[in-house]
Amino acid sequence: MTPAPLSFTGPPVRPVKKDDLMSRVCELTGKGPMTGNNVSHANNKTRRRFLPNLNDVTLQSEALGRGFKFRISAAALRTVDHRGGLDKFMAKAKDSDLSANALKVKKAISKASDGAEALS
């Protein structure tokens, strides 16, 4: 007799790797490493990587009244400041650019702001 096939309801589970936890990708903009060449005076070309300027920051949400830790690029930090804070940045951010953690925060902020609009 052959055993019955196993059935799983969710996506396959894979072990967590160190690269998953410390990837060199901005959580808010999706900016990651780029490749290029080192070019010497003799015009010799060797491959190199341009890494984004990532910083660990805690950004405050006015709608939720608490802070969230992100690993974002310096350019993203300036953009958050320019747009007027985390809540306004998340309102305009594309879901495809955000990390899974940032997407959860975006949904929580939009839910809280929708509830605040309904009360007023």
Tab-separated table of N, CA and C in Angstrom:
chain	number	residue	atom	x	y	z
A	1	MET	N	0.826	-1.182	0.000
A	1	MET	CA	0.000	0.000	0.000
A	1	MET	C	0.871	1.246	0.000
A	2	THR	N	0.464	2.223	-0.790
A	2	THR	CA	1.226	3.473	-0.825
A	2	THR	C	0.666	4.438	0.212
A	3	PRO	N	1.536	5.173	0.882
A	3	PRO	CA	1.047	6.123	1.880
A	3	PRO	C	0.338	7.289	1.197
A	4	ALA	N	-0.610	7.878	1.904
A	4	ALA	CA	-1.359	9.020	1.374
A	4	ALA	C	-0.426	10.220	1.258
A	5	PRO	N	-0.577	11.025	0.188
A	5	PRO	CA	0.298	12.189	0.038
A	5	PRO	C	0.018	13.232	1.118
A	6	LEU	N	1.079	13.907	1.525
A	6	LEU	CA	0.943	14.958	2.523
A	6	LEU	C	0.370	16.208	1.876
A	7	SER	N	-0.461	16.903	2.611
A	7	SER	CA	-1.002	18.148	2.073
A	7	SER	C	-0.714	19.276	3.056
A	8	PHE	N	-0.198	20.378	2.522
A	8	PHE	CA	0.096	21.562	3.309
A	8	PHE	C	-0.782	22.692	2.816
A	9	THR	N	-1.253	23.502	3.727
A	9	THR	CA	-2.147	24.589	3.338
A	9	THR	C	-1.399	25.879	3.015
A	10	GLY	N	-0.217	26.061	3.550
A	10	GLY	CA	0.508	27.311	3.350
A	10	GLY	C	1.713	27.140	2.455
A	11	PRO	N	2.442	28.228	2.277
A	11	PRO	CA	3.659	28.137	1.469
A	11	PRO	C	4.716	27.306	2.170
A	12	PRO	N	5.667	26.774	1.428
A	12	PRO	CA	6.708	25.954	2.067
A	12	PRO	C	7.513	26.785	3.065
A	13	VAL	N	7.823	26.180	4.183
A	13	VAL	CA	8.582	26.863	5.230
A	13	VAL	C	10.053	26.578	5.000
A	14	ARG	N	10.852	27.657	4.983
A	14	ARG	CA	12.284	27.480	4.808
A	14	ARG	C	12.983	28.006	6.045
A	15	PRO	N	14.136	27.462	6.359
A	15	PRO	CA	14.846	27.915	7.556
A	15	PRO	C	15.295	29.368	7.407
A	16	VAL	N	15.337	30.087	8.517
A	16	VAL	CA	15.766	31.482	8.507
A	16	VAL	C	17.281	31.528	8.436
A	17	LYS	N	17.797	32.294	7.492
A	17	LYS	CA	19.231	32.440	7.322
A	17	LYS	C	19.662	33.804	7.840
A	18	LYS	N	20.947	33.948	8.101
A	18	LYS	CA	21.474	35.222	8.571
A	18	LYS	C	21.274	36.307	7.514
A	19	ASP	N	21.361	35.945	6.223
A	19	ASP	CA	21.171	36.916	5.155
A	19	ASP	C	19.761	37.492	5.171
A	20	ASP	N	18.776	36.689	5.574
A	20	ASP	CA	17.402	37.177	5.635
A	20	ASP	C	17.252	38.241	6.707
A	21	LEU	N	17.968	38.073	7.812
A	21	LEU	CA	17.836	39.010	8.916
A	21	LEU	C	18.636	40.282	8.677
A	22	MET	N	19.750	40.192	8.008
A	22	MET	CA	20.629	41.342	7.837
A	22	MET	C	20.876	41.613	6.351
A	23	SER	N	19.838	41.642	5.547
A	23	SER	CA	20.042	41.902	4.133
A	23	SER	C	20.373	43.372	3.915
A	24	ARG	N	21.081	43.657	2.866
A	24	ARG	CA	21.508	45.028	2.576
A	24	ARG	C	20.480	45.712	1.690
A	25	VAL	N	19.230	45.745	2.145
A	25	VAL	CA	18.136	46.359	1.398
A	25	VAL	C	17.380	47.298	2.328
A	26	CYS	N	17.072	48.499	1.821
A	26	CYS	CA	16.305	49.470	2.591
A	26	CYS	C	14.874	48.950	2.763
A	27	GLU	N	14.353	49.011	3.978
A	27	GLU	CA	13.023	48.484	4.248
A	27	GLU	C	11.908	49.371	3.699
A	28	LEU	N	12.176	50.640	3.452
A	28	LEU	CA	11.130	51.552	2.990
A	28	LEU	C	11.164	51.812	1.485
A	29	THR	N	12.341	51.789	0.875
A	29	THR	CA	12.432	52.100	-0.547
A	29	THR	C	12.817	50.903	-1.401
A	30	GLY	N	13.329	49.847	-0.790
A	30	GLY	CA	13.753	48.679	-1.550
A	30	GLY	C	15.104	48.855	-2.216
A	31	LYS	N	15.806	49.941	-1.908
A	31	LYS	CA	17.118	50.197	-2.504
A	31	LYS	C	18.112	49.155	-2.004
A	32	GLY	N	18.852	48.532	-2.937
A	32	GLY	CA	19.789	47.486	-2.581
A	32	GLY	C	21.142	47.698	-3.237
A	33	PRO	N	22.036	46.707	-3.145
A	33	PRO	CA	23.360	46.835	-3.734
A	33	PRO	C	23.301	46.937	-5.258
A	34	MET	N	24.214	47.720	-5.806
A	34	MET	CA	24.376	47.827	-7.254
A	34	MET	C	25.797	47.360	-7.590
A	35	THR	N	26.008	46.990	-8.839
A	35	THR	CA	27.334	46.562	-9.251
A	35	THR	C	27.893	47.524	-10.280
A	36	GLY	N	29.209	47.560	-10.342
A	36	GLY	CA	29.893	48.424	-11.292
A	36	GLY	C	31.337	48.000	-11.409
A	37	ASN	N	32.165	48.912	-11.872
A	37	ASN	CA	33.576	48.616	-12.074
A	37	ASN	C	34.447	49.589	-11.301
A	38	ASN	N	35.560	49.063	-10.755
A	38	ASN	CA	36.672	49.913	-10.362
A	38	ASN	C	37.504	50.100	-11.629
A	39	VAL	N	37.807	51.332	-11.985
A	39	VAL	CA	38.590	51.586	-13.184
A	39	VAL	C	39.899	52.237	-12.753
A	40	SER	N	40.997	51.577	-13.045
A	40	SER	CA	42.311	52.088	-12.651
A	40	SER	C	42.802	53.132	-13.648
A	41	HIS	N	43.927	53.750	-13.307
A	41	HIS	CA	44.530	54.739	-14.198
A	41	HIS	C	44.926	54.097	-15.522
A	42	ALA	N	45.286	52.812	-15.473
A	42	ALA	CA	45.647	52.073	-16.689
A	42	ALA	C	44.417	51.507	-17.397
A	43	ASN	N	43.231	51.911	-16.948
A	43	ASN	CA	41.937	51.505	-17.521
A	43	ASN	C	41.650	50.016	-17.327
A	44	ASN	N	42.241	49.404	-16.271
A	44	ASN	CA	41.876	48.033	-15.905
A	44	ASN	C	40.548	48.086	-15.167
A	45	LYS	N	39.676	47.142	-15.485
A	45	LYS	CA	38.345	47.140	-14.869
A	45	LYS	C	38.164	45.887	-14.017
A	46	THR	N	37.790	46.074	-12.754
A	46	THR	CA	37.461	44.962	-11.860
A	46	THR	C	36.098	45.236	-11.258
A	47	ARG	N	35.323	44.177	-11.096
A	47	ARG	CA	33.951	44.333	-10.608
A	47	ARG	C	33.946	44.733	-9.133
A	48	ARG	N	32.941	45.526	-8.755
A	48	ARG	CA	32.783	45.944	-7.363
A	48	ARG	C	31.299	46.098	-7.070
A	49	ARG	N	30.969	46.280	-5.790
A	49	ARG	CA	29.575	46.482	-5.362
A	49	ARG	C	29.451	47.849	-4.715
A	50	PHE	N	28.366	48.536	-5.039
A	50	PHE	CA	28.011	49.788	-4.390
A	50	PHE	C	26.901	49.461	-3.399
A	51	LEU	N	27.185	49.559	-2.096
A	51	LEU	CA	26.203	49.218	-1.067
A	51	LEU	C	25.447	50.461	-0.628
A	52	PRO	N	24.150	50.336	-0.331
A	52	PRO	CA	23.393	51.493	0.156
A	52	PRO	C	23.836	51.877	1.565
A	53	ASN	N	23.679	53.139	1.903
A	53	ASN	CA	24.056	53.667	3.211
A	53	ASN	C	22.911	53.379	4.196
A	54	LEU	N	22.927	52.181	4.803
A	54	LEU	CA	21.834	51.758	5.678
A	54	LEU	C	22.105	52.146	7.130
A	55	ASN	N	21.046	52.575	7.811
A	55	ASN	CA	21.120	52.958	9.218
A	55	ASN	C	19.950	52.337	9.962
A	56	ASP	N	20.199	51.922	11.201
A	56	ASP	CA	19.130	51.439	12.065
A	56	ASP	C	18.521	52.634	12.768
A	57	VAL	N	17.224	52.884	12.511
A	57	VAL	CA	16.555	54.045	13.093
A	57	VAL	C	15.226	53.623	13.702
A	58	THR	N	14.736	54.434	14.629
A	58	THR	CA	13.399	54.267	15.181
A	58	THR	C	12.574	55.459	14.735
A	59	LEU	N	11.525	55.205	13.963
A	59	LEU	CA	10.657	56.257	13.461
A	59	LEU	C	9.350	56.256	14.252
A	60	GLN	N	8.903	57.437	14.628
A	60	GLN	CA	7.690	57.579	15.437
A	60	GLN	C	6.462	57.717	14.543
A	61	SER	N	5.402	56.997	14.878
A	61	SER	CA	4.124	57.111	14.191
A	61	SER	C	3.184	57.937	15.056
A	62	GLU	N	2.654	59.024	14.487
A	62	GLU	CA	1.725	59.868	15.236
A	62	GLU	C	0.370	59.187	15.383
A	63	ALA	N	-0.059	58.451	14.356
A	63	ALA	CA	-1.364	57.794	14.387
A	63	ALA	C	-1.407	56.683	15.433
A	64	LEU	N	-0.309	55.940	15.569
A	64	LEU	CA	-0.281	54.815	16.508
A	64	LEU	C	0.331	55.195	17.853
A	65	GLY	N	1.034	56.316	17.907
A	65	GLY	CA	1.607	56.781	19.163
A	65	GLY	C	2.761	55.938	19.671
A	66	ARG	N	3.524	55.353	18.769
A	66	ARG	CA	4.679	54.563	19.178
A	66	ARG	C	5.733	54.576	18.082
A	67	GLY	N	6.919	54.052	18.417
A	67	GLY	CA	8.015	54.019	17.474
A	67	GLY	C	8.191	52.643	16.854
A	68	PHE	N	8.771	52.631	15.654
A	68	PHE	CA	9.040	51.389	14.940
A	68	PHE	C	10.491	51.407	14.471
A	69	LYS	N	11.189	50.281	14.664
A	69	LYS	CA	12.581	50.173	14.244
A	69	LYS	C	12.641	49.693	12.804
A	70	PHE	N	13.435	50.401	12.000
A	70	PHE	CA	13.641	50.047	10.605
A	70	PHE	C	15.120	50.130	10.281
A	71	ARG	N	15.518	49.442	9.231
A	71	ARG	CA	16.863	49.570	8.670
A	71	ARG	C	16.683	50.220	7.308
A	72	ILE	N	16.950	51.526	7.239
A	72	ILE	CA	16.655	52.278	6.025
A	72	ILE	C	17.888	53.031	5.548
A	73	SER	N	17.856	53.434	4.293
A	73	SER	CA	18.955	54.205	3.723
A	73	SER	C	18.863	55.652	4.185
A	74	ALA	N	19.984	56.357	4.094
A	74	ALA	CA	20.016	57.767	4.475
A	74	ALA	C	19.093	58.578	3.581
A	75	ALA	N	18.989	58.218	2.315
A	75	ALA	CA	18.101	58.918	1.398
A	75	ALA	C	16.639	58.727	1.807
A	76	ALA	N	16.279	57.523	2.257
A	76	ALA	CA	14.912	57.269	2.708
A	76	ALA	C	14.606	58.062	3.973
A	77	LEU	N	15.584	58.194	4.854
A	77	LEU	CA	15.390	58.970	6.081
A	77	LEU	C	15.114	60.432	5.745
A	78	ARG	N	15.835	60.982	4.774
A	78	ARG	CA	15.586	62.364	4.341
A	78	ARG	C	14.208	62.491	3.706
A	79	THR	N	13.784	61.466	2.951
A	79	THR	CA	12.473	61.495	2.305
A	79	THR	C	11.356	61.445	3.340
A	80	VAL	N	11.510	60.620	4.375
A	80	VAL	CA	10.520	60.555	5.457
A	80	VAL	C	10.402	61.920	6.125
A	81	ASP	N	11.535	62.550	6.391
A	81	ASP	CA	11.539	63.871	7.010
A	81	ASP	C	10.894	64.905	6.088
A	82	HIS	N	11.179	64.840	4.802
A	82	HIS	CA	10.651	65.798	3.833
A	82	HIS	C	9.129	65.690	3.699
A	83	ARG	N	8.620	64.474	3.728
A	83	ARG	CA	7.175	64.267	3.573
A	83	ARG	C	6.387	64.544	4.851
A	84	GLY	N	7.069	64.743	5.963
A	84	GLY	CA	6.360	65.115	7.177
A	84	GLY	C	6.158	63.988	8.164
A	85	GLY	N	6.971	62.955	8.121
A	85	GLY	CA	6.883	61.888	9.103
A	85	GLY	C	6.547	60.543	8.503
A	86	LEU	N	6.578	59.533	9.358
A	86	LEU	CA	6.364	58.154	8.924
A	86	LEU	C	4.958	57.938	8.365
A	87	ASP	N	3.944	58.528	9.009
A	87	ASP	CA	2.562	58.306	8.586
A	87	ASP	C	2.320	58.807	7.163
A	88	LYS	N	2.804	59.995	6.859
A	88	LYS	CA	2.607	60.563	5.518
A	88	LYS	C	3.460	59.843	4.484
A	89	PHE	N	4.649	59.380	4.878
A	89	PHE	CA	5.485	58.613	3.954
A	89	PHE	C	4.796	57.305	3.581
A	90	MET	N	4.264	56.607	4.588
A	90	MET	CA	3.620	55.311	4.338
A	90	MET	C	2.369	55.458	3.477
A	91	ALA	N	1.676	56.596	3.590
A	91	ALA	CA	0.473	56.808	2.790
A	91	ALA	C	0.796	56.829	1.298
A	92	LYS	N	1.981	57.357	0.939
A	92	LYS	CA	2.362	57.449	-0.471
A	92	LYS	C	3.223	56.282	-0.943
A	93	ALA	N	3.746	55.469	-0.037
A	93	ALA	CA	4.692	54.408	-0.399
A	93	ALA	C	3.993	53.283	-1.162
A	94	LYS	N	4.714	52.719	-2.139
A	94	LYS	CA	4.207	51.565	-2.892
A	94	LYS	C	4.403	50.305	-2.060
A	95	ASP	N	3.434	49.422	-2.088
A	95	ASP	CA	3.524	48.177	-1.335
A	95	ASP	C	4.673	47.298	-1.836
A	96	SER	N	4.988	47.378	-3.121
A	96	SER	CA	6.039	46.530	-3.680
A	96	SER	C	7.426	46.925	-3.176
A	97	ASP	N	7.616	48.198	-2.782
A	97	ASP	CA	8.913	48.653	-2.283
A	97	ASP	C	9.129	48.317	-0.815
A	98	LEU	N	8.064	48.157	-0.051
A	98	LEU	CA	8.164	47.978	1.393
A	98	LEU	C	8.503	46.539	1.763
A	99	SER	N	9.223	46.384	2.879
A	99	SER	CA	9.497	45.053	3.412
A	99	SER	C	8.230	44.520	4.091
A	100	ALA	N	8.257	43.263	4.486
A	100	ALA	CA	7.093	42.658	5.148
A	100	ALA	C	6.786	43.378	6.456
A	101	ASN	N	7.826	43.735	7.203
A	101	ASN	CA	7.652	44.450	8.464
A	101	ASN	C	7.044	45.832	8.219
A	102	ALA	N	7.550	46.553	7.218
A	102	ALA	CA	7.045	47.888	6.915
A	102	ALA	C	5.616	47.828	6.384
A	103	LEU	N	5.279	46.777	5.667
A	103	LEU	CA	3.915	46.621	5.148
A	103	LEU	C	2.912	46.450	6.287
A	104	LYS	N	3.298	45.701	7.320
A	104	LYS	CA	2.425	45.552	8.496
A	104	LYS	C	2.204	46.894	9.174
A	105	VAL	N	3.274	47.693	9.285
A	105	VAL	CA	3.169	49.011	9.907
A	105	VAL	C	2.271	49.915	9.066
A	106	LYS	N	2.420	49.855	7.735
A	106	LYS	CA	1.598	50.683	6.849
A	106	LYS	C	0.119	50.357	7.021
A	107	LYS	N	-0.207	49.075	7.090
A	107	LYS	CA	-1.614	48.683	7.251
A	107	LYS	C	-2.155	49.114	8.601
A	108	ALA	N	-1.342	49.017	9.651
A	108	ALA	CA	-1.774	49.453	10.977
A	108	ALA	C	-2.006	50.961	11.011
A	109	ILE	N	-1.126	51.722	10.348
A	109	ILE	CA	-1.280	53.180	10.307
A	109	ILE	C	-2.522	53.563	9.529
A	110	SER	N	-2.754	52.924	8.386
A	110	SER	CA	-3.938	53.263	7.585
A	110	SER	C	-5.222	52.893	8.321
A	111	LYS	N	-5.177	51.787	9.057
A	111	LYS	CA	-6.353	51.377	9.841
A	111	LYS	C	-6.634	52.385	10.949
A	112	ALA	N	-5.570	52.832	11.639
A	112	ALA	CA	-5.736	53.803	12.727
A	112	ALA	C	-6.188	55.152	12.202
A	113	SER	N	-5.659	55.573	11.042
A	113	SER	CA	-6.052	56.881	10.500
A	113	SER	C	-7.477	56.840	9.948
A	114	ASP	N	-7.905	55.688	9.409
A	114	ASP	CA	-9.297	55.561	8.938
A	114	ASP	C	-10.254	55.639	10.139
A	115	GLY	N	-9.871	55.032	11.244
A	115	GLY	CA	-10.701	55.104	12.461
A	115	GLY	C	-10.764	56.504	13.027
A	116	ALA	N	-9.672	57.250	12.940
A	116	ALA	CA	-9.647	58.633	13.434
A	116	ALA	C	-10.501	59.540	12.556
A	117	GLU	N	-10.517	59.299	11.239
A	117	GLU	CA	-11.340	60.099	10.333
A	117	GLU	C	-12.815	59.829	10.566
A	118	ALA	N	-13.159	58.589	10.893
A	118	ALA	CA	-14.567	58.248	11.127
A	118	ALA	C	-15.103	58.933	12.381
A	119	LEU	N	-14.234	59.136	13.382
A	119	LEU	CA	-14.664	59.774	14.627
A	119	LEU	C	-14.868	61.274	14.459
A	120	SER	N	-14.128	61.907	13.547
A	120	SER	CA	-14.263	63.348	13.412
A	120	SER	C	-15.280	63.767	12.378
